[in-house]
Short mmCIF file of C-alpha atoms in Angstrom, two decimals:
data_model
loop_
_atom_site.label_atom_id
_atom_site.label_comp_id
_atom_site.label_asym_id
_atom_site.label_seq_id
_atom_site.Cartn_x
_atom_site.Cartn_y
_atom_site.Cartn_z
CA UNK Z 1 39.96 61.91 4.70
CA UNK Z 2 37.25 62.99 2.11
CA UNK Z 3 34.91 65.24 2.92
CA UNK Z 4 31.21 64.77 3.05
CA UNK Z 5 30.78 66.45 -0.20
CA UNK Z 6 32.70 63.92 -1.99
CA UNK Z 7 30.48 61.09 -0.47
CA UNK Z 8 27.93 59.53 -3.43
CA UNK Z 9 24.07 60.14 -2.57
CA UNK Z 10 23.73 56.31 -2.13
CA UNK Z 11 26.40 56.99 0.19
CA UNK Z 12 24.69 59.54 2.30
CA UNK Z 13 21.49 57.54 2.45
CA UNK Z 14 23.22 54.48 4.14
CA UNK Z 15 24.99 56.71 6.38
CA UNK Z 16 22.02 58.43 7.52
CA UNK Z 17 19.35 55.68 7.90
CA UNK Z 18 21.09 52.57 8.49
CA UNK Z 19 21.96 53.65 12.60
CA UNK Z 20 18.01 54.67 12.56
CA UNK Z 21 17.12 51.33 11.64
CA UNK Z 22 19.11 49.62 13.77
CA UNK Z 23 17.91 51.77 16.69
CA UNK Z 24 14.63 51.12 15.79
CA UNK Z 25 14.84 47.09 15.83
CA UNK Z 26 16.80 47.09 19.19
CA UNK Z 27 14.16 49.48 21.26
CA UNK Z 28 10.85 49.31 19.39
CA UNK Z 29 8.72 46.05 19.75
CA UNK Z 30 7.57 44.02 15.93
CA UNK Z 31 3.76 43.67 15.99
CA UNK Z 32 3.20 40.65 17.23
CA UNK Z 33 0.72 40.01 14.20
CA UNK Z 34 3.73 40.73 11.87
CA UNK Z 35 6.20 38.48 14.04
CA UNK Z 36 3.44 35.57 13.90
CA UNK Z 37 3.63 35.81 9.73
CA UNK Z 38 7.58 35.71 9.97
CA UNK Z 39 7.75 32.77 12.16
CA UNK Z 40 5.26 30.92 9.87
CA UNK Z 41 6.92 32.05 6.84
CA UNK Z 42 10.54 31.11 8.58
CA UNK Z 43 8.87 27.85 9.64
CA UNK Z 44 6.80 26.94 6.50
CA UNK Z 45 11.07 27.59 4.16
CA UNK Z 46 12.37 25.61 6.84
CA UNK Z 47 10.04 22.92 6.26
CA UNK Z 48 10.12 22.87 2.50
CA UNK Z 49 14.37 23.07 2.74
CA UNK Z 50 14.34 20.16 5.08
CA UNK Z 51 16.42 17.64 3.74
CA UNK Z 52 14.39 13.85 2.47
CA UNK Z 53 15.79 11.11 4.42
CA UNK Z 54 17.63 9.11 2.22
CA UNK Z 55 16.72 5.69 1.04
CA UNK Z 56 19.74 3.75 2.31
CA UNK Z 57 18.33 4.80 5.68
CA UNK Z 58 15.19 3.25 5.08
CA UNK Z 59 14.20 0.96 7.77
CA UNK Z 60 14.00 -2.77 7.09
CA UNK Z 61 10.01 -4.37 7.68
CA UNK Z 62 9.82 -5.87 11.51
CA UNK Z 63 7.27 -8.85 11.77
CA UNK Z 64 6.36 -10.69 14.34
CA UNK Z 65 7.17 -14.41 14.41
CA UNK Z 66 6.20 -16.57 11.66
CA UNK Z 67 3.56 -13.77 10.54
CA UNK Z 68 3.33 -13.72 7.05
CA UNK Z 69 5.88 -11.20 5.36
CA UNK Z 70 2.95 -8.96 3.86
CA UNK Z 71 2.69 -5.13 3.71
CA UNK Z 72 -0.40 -2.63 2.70
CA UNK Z 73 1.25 0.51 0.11
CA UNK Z 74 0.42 3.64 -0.50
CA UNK Z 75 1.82 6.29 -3.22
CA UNK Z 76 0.87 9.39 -1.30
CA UNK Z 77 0.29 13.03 -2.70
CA UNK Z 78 1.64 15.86 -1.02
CA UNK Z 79 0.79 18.13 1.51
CA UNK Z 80 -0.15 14.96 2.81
CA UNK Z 81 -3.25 17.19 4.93
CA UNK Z 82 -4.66 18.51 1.98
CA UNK Z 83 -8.18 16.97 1.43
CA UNK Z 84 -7.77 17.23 -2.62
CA UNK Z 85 -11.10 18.99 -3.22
CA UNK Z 86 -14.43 17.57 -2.86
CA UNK Z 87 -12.98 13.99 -2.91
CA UNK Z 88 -15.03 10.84 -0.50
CA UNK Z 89 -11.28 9.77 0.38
CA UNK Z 90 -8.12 11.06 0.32
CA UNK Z 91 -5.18 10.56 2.65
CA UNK Z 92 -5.89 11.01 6.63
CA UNK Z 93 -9.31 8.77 5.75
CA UNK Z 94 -7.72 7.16 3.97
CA UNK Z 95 -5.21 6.52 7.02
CA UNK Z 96 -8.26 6.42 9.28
CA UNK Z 97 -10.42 3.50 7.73
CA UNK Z 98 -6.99 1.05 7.36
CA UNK Z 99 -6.58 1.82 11.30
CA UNK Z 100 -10.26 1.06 11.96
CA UNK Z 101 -11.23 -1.38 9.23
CA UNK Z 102 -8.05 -3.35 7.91
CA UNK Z 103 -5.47 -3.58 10.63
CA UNK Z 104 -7.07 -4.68 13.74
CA UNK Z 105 -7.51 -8.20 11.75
CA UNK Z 106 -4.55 -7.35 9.48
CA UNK Z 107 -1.95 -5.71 11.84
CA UNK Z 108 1.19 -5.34 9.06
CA UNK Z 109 3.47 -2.67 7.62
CA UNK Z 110 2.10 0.50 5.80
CA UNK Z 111 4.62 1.74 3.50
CA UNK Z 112 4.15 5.28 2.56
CA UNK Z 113 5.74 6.38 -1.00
CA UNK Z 114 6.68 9.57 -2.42
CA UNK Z 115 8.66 9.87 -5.68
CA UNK Z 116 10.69 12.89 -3.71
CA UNK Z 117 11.04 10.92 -0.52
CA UNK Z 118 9.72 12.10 3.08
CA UNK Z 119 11.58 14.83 5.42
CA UNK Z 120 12.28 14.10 9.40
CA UNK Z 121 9.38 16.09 9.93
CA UNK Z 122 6.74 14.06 7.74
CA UNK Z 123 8.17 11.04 9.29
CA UNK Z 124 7.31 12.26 13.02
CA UNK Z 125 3.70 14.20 12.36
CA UNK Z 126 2.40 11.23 10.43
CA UNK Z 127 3.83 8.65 12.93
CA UNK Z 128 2.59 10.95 15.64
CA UNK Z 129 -1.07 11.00 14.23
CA UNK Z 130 -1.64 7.63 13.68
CA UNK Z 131 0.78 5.69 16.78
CA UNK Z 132 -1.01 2.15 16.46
CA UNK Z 133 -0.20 1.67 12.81
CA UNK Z 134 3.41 0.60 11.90
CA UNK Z 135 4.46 2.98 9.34
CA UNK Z 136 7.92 3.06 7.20
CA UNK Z 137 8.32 5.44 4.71
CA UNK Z 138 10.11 5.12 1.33
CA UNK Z 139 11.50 7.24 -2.25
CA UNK Z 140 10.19 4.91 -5.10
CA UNK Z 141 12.32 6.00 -8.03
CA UNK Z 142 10.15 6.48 -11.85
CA UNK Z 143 13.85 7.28 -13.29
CA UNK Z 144 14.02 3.94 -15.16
CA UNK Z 145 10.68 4.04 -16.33
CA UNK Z 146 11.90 6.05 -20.03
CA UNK Z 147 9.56 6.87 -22.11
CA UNK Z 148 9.97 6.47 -26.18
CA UNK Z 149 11.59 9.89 -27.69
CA UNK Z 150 7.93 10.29 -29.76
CA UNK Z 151 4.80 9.09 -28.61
CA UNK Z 152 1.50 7.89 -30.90
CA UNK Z 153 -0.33 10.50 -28.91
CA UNK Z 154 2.11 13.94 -28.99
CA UNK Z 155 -0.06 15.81 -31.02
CA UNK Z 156 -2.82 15.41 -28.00
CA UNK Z 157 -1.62 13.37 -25.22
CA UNK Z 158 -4.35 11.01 -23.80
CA UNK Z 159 -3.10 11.94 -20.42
CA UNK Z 160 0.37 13.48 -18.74
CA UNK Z 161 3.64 12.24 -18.87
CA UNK Z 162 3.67 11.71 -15.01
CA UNK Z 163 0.15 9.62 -14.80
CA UNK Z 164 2.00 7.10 -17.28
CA UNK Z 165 4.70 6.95 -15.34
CA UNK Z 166 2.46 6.10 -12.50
CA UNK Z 167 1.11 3.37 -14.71
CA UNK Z 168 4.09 1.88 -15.95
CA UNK Z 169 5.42 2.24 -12.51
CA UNK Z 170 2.14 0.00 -10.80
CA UNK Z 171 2.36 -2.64 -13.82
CA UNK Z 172 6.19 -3.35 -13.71
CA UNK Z 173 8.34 -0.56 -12.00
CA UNK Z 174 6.85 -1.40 -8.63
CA UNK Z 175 9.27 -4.40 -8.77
CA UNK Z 176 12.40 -2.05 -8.56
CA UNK Z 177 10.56 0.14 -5.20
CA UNK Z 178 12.08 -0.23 -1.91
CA UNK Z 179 11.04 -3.58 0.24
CA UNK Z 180 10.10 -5.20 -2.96
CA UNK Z 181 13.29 -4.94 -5.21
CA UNK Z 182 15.19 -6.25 -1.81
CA UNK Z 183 12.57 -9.26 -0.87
CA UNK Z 184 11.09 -8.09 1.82
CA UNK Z 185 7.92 -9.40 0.92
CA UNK Z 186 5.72 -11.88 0.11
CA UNK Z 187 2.31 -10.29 -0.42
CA UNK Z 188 1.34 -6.73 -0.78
CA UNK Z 189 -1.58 -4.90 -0.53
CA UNK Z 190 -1.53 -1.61 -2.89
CA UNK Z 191 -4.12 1.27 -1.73
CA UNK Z 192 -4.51 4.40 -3.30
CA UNK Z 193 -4.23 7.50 -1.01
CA UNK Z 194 -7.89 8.45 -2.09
CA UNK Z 195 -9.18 4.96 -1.57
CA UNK Z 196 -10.98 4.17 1.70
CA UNK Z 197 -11.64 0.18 3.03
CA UNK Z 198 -15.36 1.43 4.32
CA UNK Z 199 -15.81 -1.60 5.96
CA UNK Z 200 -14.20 -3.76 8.38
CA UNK Z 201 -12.23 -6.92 7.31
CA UNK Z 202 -12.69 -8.96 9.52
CA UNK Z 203 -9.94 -12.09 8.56
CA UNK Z 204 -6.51 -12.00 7.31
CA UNK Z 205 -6.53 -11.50 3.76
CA UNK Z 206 -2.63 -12.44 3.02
CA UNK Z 207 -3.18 -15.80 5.27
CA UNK Z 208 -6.52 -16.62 2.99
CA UNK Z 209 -4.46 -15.68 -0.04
CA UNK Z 210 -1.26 -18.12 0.87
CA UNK Z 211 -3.84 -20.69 1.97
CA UNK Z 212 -5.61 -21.04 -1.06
CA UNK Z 213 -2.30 -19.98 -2.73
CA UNK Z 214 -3.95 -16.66 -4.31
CA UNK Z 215 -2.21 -14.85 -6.99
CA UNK Z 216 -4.17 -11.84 -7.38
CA UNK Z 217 -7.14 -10.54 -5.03
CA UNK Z 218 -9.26 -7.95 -5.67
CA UNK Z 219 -12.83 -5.97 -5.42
CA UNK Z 220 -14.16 -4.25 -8.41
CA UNK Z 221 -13.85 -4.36 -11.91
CA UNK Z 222 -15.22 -1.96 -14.42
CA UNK Z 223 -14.26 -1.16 -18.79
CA UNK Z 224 -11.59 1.09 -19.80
CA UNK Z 225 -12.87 3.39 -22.95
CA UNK Z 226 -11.24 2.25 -26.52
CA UNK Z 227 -9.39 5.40 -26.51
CA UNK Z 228 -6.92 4.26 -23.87
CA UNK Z 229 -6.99 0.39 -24.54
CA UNK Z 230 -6.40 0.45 -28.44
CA UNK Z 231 -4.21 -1.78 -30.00
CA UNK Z 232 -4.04 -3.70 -26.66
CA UNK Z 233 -6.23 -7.13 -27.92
CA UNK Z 234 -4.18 -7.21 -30.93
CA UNK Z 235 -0.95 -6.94 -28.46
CA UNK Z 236 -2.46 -9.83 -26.33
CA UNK Z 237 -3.22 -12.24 -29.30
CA UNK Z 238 0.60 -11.05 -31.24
CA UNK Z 239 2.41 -11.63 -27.71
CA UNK Z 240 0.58 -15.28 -27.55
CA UNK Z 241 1.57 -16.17 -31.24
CA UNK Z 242 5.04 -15.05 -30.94
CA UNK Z 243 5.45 -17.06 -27.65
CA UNK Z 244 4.60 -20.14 -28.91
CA UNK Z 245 0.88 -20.64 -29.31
CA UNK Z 246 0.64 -19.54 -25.61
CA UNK Z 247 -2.69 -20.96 -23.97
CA UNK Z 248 -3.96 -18.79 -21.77
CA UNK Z 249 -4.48 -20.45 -17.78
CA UNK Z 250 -7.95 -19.34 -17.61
CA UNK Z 251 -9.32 -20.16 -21.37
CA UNK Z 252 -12.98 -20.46 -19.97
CA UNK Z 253 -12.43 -16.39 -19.21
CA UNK Z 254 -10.46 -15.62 -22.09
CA UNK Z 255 -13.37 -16.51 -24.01
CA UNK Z 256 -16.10 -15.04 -22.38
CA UNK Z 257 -14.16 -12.06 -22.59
CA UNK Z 258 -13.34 -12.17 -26.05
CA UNK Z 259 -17.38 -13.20 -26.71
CA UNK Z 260 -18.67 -9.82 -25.19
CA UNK Z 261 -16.13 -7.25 -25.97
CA UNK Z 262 -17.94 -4.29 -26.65
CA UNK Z 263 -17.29 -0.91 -28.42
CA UNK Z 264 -13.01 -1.60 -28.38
CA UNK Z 265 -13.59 -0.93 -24.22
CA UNK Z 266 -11.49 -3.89 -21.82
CA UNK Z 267 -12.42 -5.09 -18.80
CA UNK Z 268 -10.59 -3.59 -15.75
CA UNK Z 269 -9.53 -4.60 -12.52
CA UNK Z 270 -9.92 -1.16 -10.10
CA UNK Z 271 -6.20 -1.42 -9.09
CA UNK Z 272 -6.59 1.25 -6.86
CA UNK Z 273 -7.20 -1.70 -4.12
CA UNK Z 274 -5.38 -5.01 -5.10
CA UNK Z 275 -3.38 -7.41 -3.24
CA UNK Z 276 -0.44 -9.15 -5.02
CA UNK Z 277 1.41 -12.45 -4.39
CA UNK Z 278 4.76 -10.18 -4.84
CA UNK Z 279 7.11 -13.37 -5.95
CA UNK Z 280 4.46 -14.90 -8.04
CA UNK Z 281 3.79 -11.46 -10.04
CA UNK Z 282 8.00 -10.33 -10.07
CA UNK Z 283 10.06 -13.29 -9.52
CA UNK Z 284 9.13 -16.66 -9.63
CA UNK Z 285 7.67 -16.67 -12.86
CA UNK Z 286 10.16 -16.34 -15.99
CA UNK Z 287 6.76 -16.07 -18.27
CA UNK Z 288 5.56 -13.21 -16.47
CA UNK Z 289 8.65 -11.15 -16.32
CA UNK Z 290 9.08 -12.24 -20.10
CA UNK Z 291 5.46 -10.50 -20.59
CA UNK Z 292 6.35 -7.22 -18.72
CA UNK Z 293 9.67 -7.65 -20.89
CA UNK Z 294 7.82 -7.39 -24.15
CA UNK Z 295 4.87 -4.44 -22.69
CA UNK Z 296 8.10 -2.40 -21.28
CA UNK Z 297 9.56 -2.76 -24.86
CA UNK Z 298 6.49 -1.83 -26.71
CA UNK Z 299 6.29 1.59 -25.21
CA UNK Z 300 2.37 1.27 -25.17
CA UNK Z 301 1.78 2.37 -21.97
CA UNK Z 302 3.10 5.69 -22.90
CA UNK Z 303 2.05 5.49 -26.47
CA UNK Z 304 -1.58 4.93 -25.91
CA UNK Z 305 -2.07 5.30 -22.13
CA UNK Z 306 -2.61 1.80 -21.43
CA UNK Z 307 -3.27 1.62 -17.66
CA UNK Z 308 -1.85 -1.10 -15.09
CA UNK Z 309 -6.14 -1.89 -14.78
CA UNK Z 310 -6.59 -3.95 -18.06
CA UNK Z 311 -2.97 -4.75 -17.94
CA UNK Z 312 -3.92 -6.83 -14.88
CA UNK Z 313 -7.17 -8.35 -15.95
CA UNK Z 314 -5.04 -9.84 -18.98
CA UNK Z 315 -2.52 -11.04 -16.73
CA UNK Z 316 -5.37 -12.44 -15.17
CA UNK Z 317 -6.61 -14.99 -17.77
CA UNK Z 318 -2.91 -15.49 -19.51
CA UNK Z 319 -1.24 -16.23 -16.41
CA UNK Z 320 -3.18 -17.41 -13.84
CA UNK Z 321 -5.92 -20.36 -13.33
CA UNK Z 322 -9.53 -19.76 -12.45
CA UNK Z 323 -8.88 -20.42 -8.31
CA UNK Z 324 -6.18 -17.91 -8.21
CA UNK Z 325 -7.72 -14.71 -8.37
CA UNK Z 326 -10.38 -14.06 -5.18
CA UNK Z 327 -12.57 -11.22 -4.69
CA UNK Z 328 -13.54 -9.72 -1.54
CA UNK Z 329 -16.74 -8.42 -0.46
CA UNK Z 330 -15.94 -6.06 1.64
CA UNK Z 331 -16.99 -2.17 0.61
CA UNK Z 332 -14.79 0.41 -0.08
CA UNK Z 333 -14.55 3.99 -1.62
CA UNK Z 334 -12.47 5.76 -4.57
CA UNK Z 335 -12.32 8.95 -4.69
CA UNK Z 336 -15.54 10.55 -6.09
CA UNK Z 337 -16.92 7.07 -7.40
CA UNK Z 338 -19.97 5.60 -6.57
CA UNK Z 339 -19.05 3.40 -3.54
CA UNK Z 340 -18.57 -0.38 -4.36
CA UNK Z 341 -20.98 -1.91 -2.16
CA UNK Z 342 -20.55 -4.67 0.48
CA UNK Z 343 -21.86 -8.03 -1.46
CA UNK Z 344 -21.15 -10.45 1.23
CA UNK Z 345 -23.87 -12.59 2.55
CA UNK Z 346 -22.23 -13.68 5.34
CA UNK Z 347 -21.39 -10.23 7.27
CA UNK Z 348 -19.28 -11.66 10.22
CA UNK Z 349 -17.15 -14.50 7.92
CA UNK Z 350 -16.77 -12.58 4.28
CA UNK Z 351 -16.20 -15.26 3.05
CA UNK Z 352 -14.14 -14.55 -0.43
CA UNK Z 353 -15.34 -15.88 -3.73
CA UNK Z 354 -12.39 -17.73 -4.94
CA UNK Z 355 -13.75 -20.42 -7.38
CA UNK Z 356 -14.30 -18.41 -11.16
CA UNK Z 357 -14.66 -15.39 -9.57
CA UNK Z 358 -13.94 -13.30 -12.31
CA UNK Z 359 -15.92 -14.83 -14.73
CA UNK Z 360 -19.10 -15.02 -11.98
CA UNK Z 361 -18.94 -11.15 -11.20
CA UNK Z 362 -18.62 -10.58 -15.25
CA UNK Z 363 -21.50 -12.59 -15.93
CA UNK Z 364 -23.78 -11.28 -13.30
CA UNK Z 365 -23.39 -7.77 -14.31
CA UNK Z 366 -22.24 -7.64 -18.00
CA UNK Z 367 -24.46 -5.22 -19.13
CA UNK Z 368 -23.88 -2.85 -15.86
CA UNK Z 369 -19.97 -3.53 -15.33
CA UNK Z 370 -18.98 -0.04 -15.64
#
C-alpha cells in the first residue's frame, strides 16, 4: 500500500475535500434563491434540448363539411413571447386580433411555421393560450431555395442572406411547405407574425374569393425603392418577348403602370397580408409555374433583393384579368407602419372592391401611394 507521502497534491486535495462536500449537500439546505436559478436554468436547457416534432407527424387540416379547404399562415419568430421591440404587432396580437377580428366569420386552420420546426412544449403553451383557434404547426424547409455561388450585390449586400430566402421562399418556395406541397388547400391566407387584422371581418373572405373566382386578394399597396427593384422592368418586358409576345391579362394596368413609373421605384402589393387562390398561383397554371421557372433561374431575388411584393403586383397584370384581384377594406397594422385605414363605406357589409381594383386604388392615390 503506498503511503500518504507518495500520494500527488491533487491527490490529497480530493481526498480531503470531496467527503466535506458531500457532507455538506446531504445535511445543509441550498438557498432557496440559488435552487430557484438552477431549476430555471435546468428548465430553460431542457426546453431549448427538447426535441422539434418532426414533420411526418404533422397533422393533416380537419374541416368541417363542405367548408371551403382554406387556411390563414404565419412564419413565426422565435421566442414566440417576445414583443420584438417597440413594434404595433407582433405575435400574441398578432394571435389576438385573428381570434377577435378574422375567425369568428372565418373559423379555419392557422398554420404556424418555423424554419427549425416547433417542440412538444410550443405546441401545448400556444394551443393552451389561444383554445378557440385551430392551430397546426409545421417545419417549412428554405434548403432548396440555393442561392447563386456570387451575387451582384457581395461587395454590399442589399439585405441578408436569410431575408432573401424569406423572399424567394413567399414568391415560389411556399409551394414546396407543408399542407400546400401535399394539396391540402385551396386558398390561403398569409399573415405576417407582426401584422395585426385591426378590424373585424365580418364575411368569409375565401367564400367571396371562390365566388367571384378571386385569384389574388389583398389590402395595401405601396413602391419599392430602385435599389431593390432594378433590372426587374427589363426582366418583365425580356420574359414577355421570349415567351412569345406574351400579352399581359390586365393590359389596361400594365399601362398605367408603365405611364407613371417614377424614379426606377415598382408598385408593391404589402404581402405581409394576402390571400392566394393556392392551385391557381402553384398548380393549375403551366404559365405561371413557367414564370417562377424563369425568376428561380435568374437568381434575381438574391442578386438584387427583389422582394415577393413587386413580384406579385407583376403577376398581377401578366397573369391575371382585372376582376381577379379584390381588395378589402378592412384596417390592419404592420409592424411600426402607419396603420392602413378602414376605407369601407359600408361598415357592417365591407363590401370588397373587385372590379379594376388595382388600377382604382393606383389612380386615386398616385402621388401618395407610398
Amino acid at each position: 500500500m503506498r503511503g500518504w507521502g507518495s500520494v500527488t497534491p491533487w491527490q490529497r486535495f480530493l481526498l480531503v475535500f470531496t467527503p466535506l462536500a458531500v457532507w455538506h449537500i446531504l445535511f445543509y439546505p441550498i438557498d432557496d434563491k440559488v435552487a430557484t436559478t438552477i431549476n430555471i436554468q435546468l428548465s430553460n436547457n431542457s426546453k431549448k434540448n427538447e426535441d422539434v416534432v418532426p414533420n411526418e407527424h404533422t397533422e393533416p387540416l380537419v374541416f368541417q363539411e363542405g367548408q371551403i379547404r382554406g387556411a390563414a399562415m404565419m412564419l413565426v419568430s422565435k421566442p414566440w413571447t417576445n414583443r420584438r421591440g417597440d413594434r404595433q404587432c407582433y405575435f400574441n396580437k398578432s394571435m389576438d386580433d385573428l381570434a377577435r377580428n378574422w375567425f369568428p366569420t372565418n373559423p379555419y386552420p392557422i398554420i404556424l411555421q418555423h424554419p427549425k420546426g416547433w417542440t412538444a412544449t410550443e405546441i401545448k403553451d400556444i394551443r393552451q393560450r389561444w383554445p378557440q383557434l385551430q392551430i397546426y404547426f409545421s417545419q417549412p424547409s428554405f434548403r432548396k431555395l440555393k442561392p447563386p455561388k456570387l451575387m451582384q450585390d457581395d461587395e454590399k449586400p442589399l439585405s441578408s442572406l436569410g431575408y432573401k430566402k424569406m423572399c424567394a421562399f413567399k414568391t415560389y418556395g411556399i409551394k414546396e411547405a407543408p399542407y400546400i406541397r401535399t394539396r391540402q388547400l385551396d386558398y390561403l391566407f398569409y399573415i405576417d407574425d407582426d401584422a395585426c387584422v385591426t378590424e373585424p371581418i365580418q364575411y368569409d373572405v375565401f367564400a367571396t374569393m371562390q365566388q367571384h373566382k378571386i385569384a389574388y386578394t389583398y389590402k395595401q399597396i405601396f413602391t419599392d425603392p430602385e435599389n431593390v427593384v432594378h433590372g426587374l422592368p427589363d426582366f418583365v418586358q425580356e420574359y414577355k418577348r421570349q415567351h412569345n409576345n406574351l400579352q399581359p391579362a390586365n393590359p389596361t394596368l400594365e399601362a398605367f403602370v408603365l405611364d407613371h413609373q417614377k424614379d426606377g421605384s415598382q408598385w408593391a402589393f404589402s404581402t405581409n397580408l394576402e390571400w392566394l387562390d393556392v392551385q391557381e398561383f402553384f398548380f393549375r397554371r403551366p404559365d405561371i409555374v413557367e414564370f417562377y421557372r424563369v425568376l428561380q433561374e435568374s437568381g434575381m431575388i438574391f442578386h438584387r433583393r427583389w422582394g415577393d411584393a413587386p413580384l406579385r403586383f407583376v403577376m398581377a397584370y401578366l397573369f391575371f384579368h382585372n376582376s381577379q384581384v379584390m381588395r378589402l377594406c378592412s384596417e390592419y397594422v404592420h409592424s411600426g407602419w402607419p396603420t392602413a385605414v378602414s376605407t369601407c363605406t359600408d361598415p357592417q357589409q365591407q363590401t370588397p372592391t373587385i372590379q379594376d381594383a388595382v388600377l382604382q386604388q393606383l389612380k386615386d392615390c398616385v402621388a401618395t401611394c407610398n
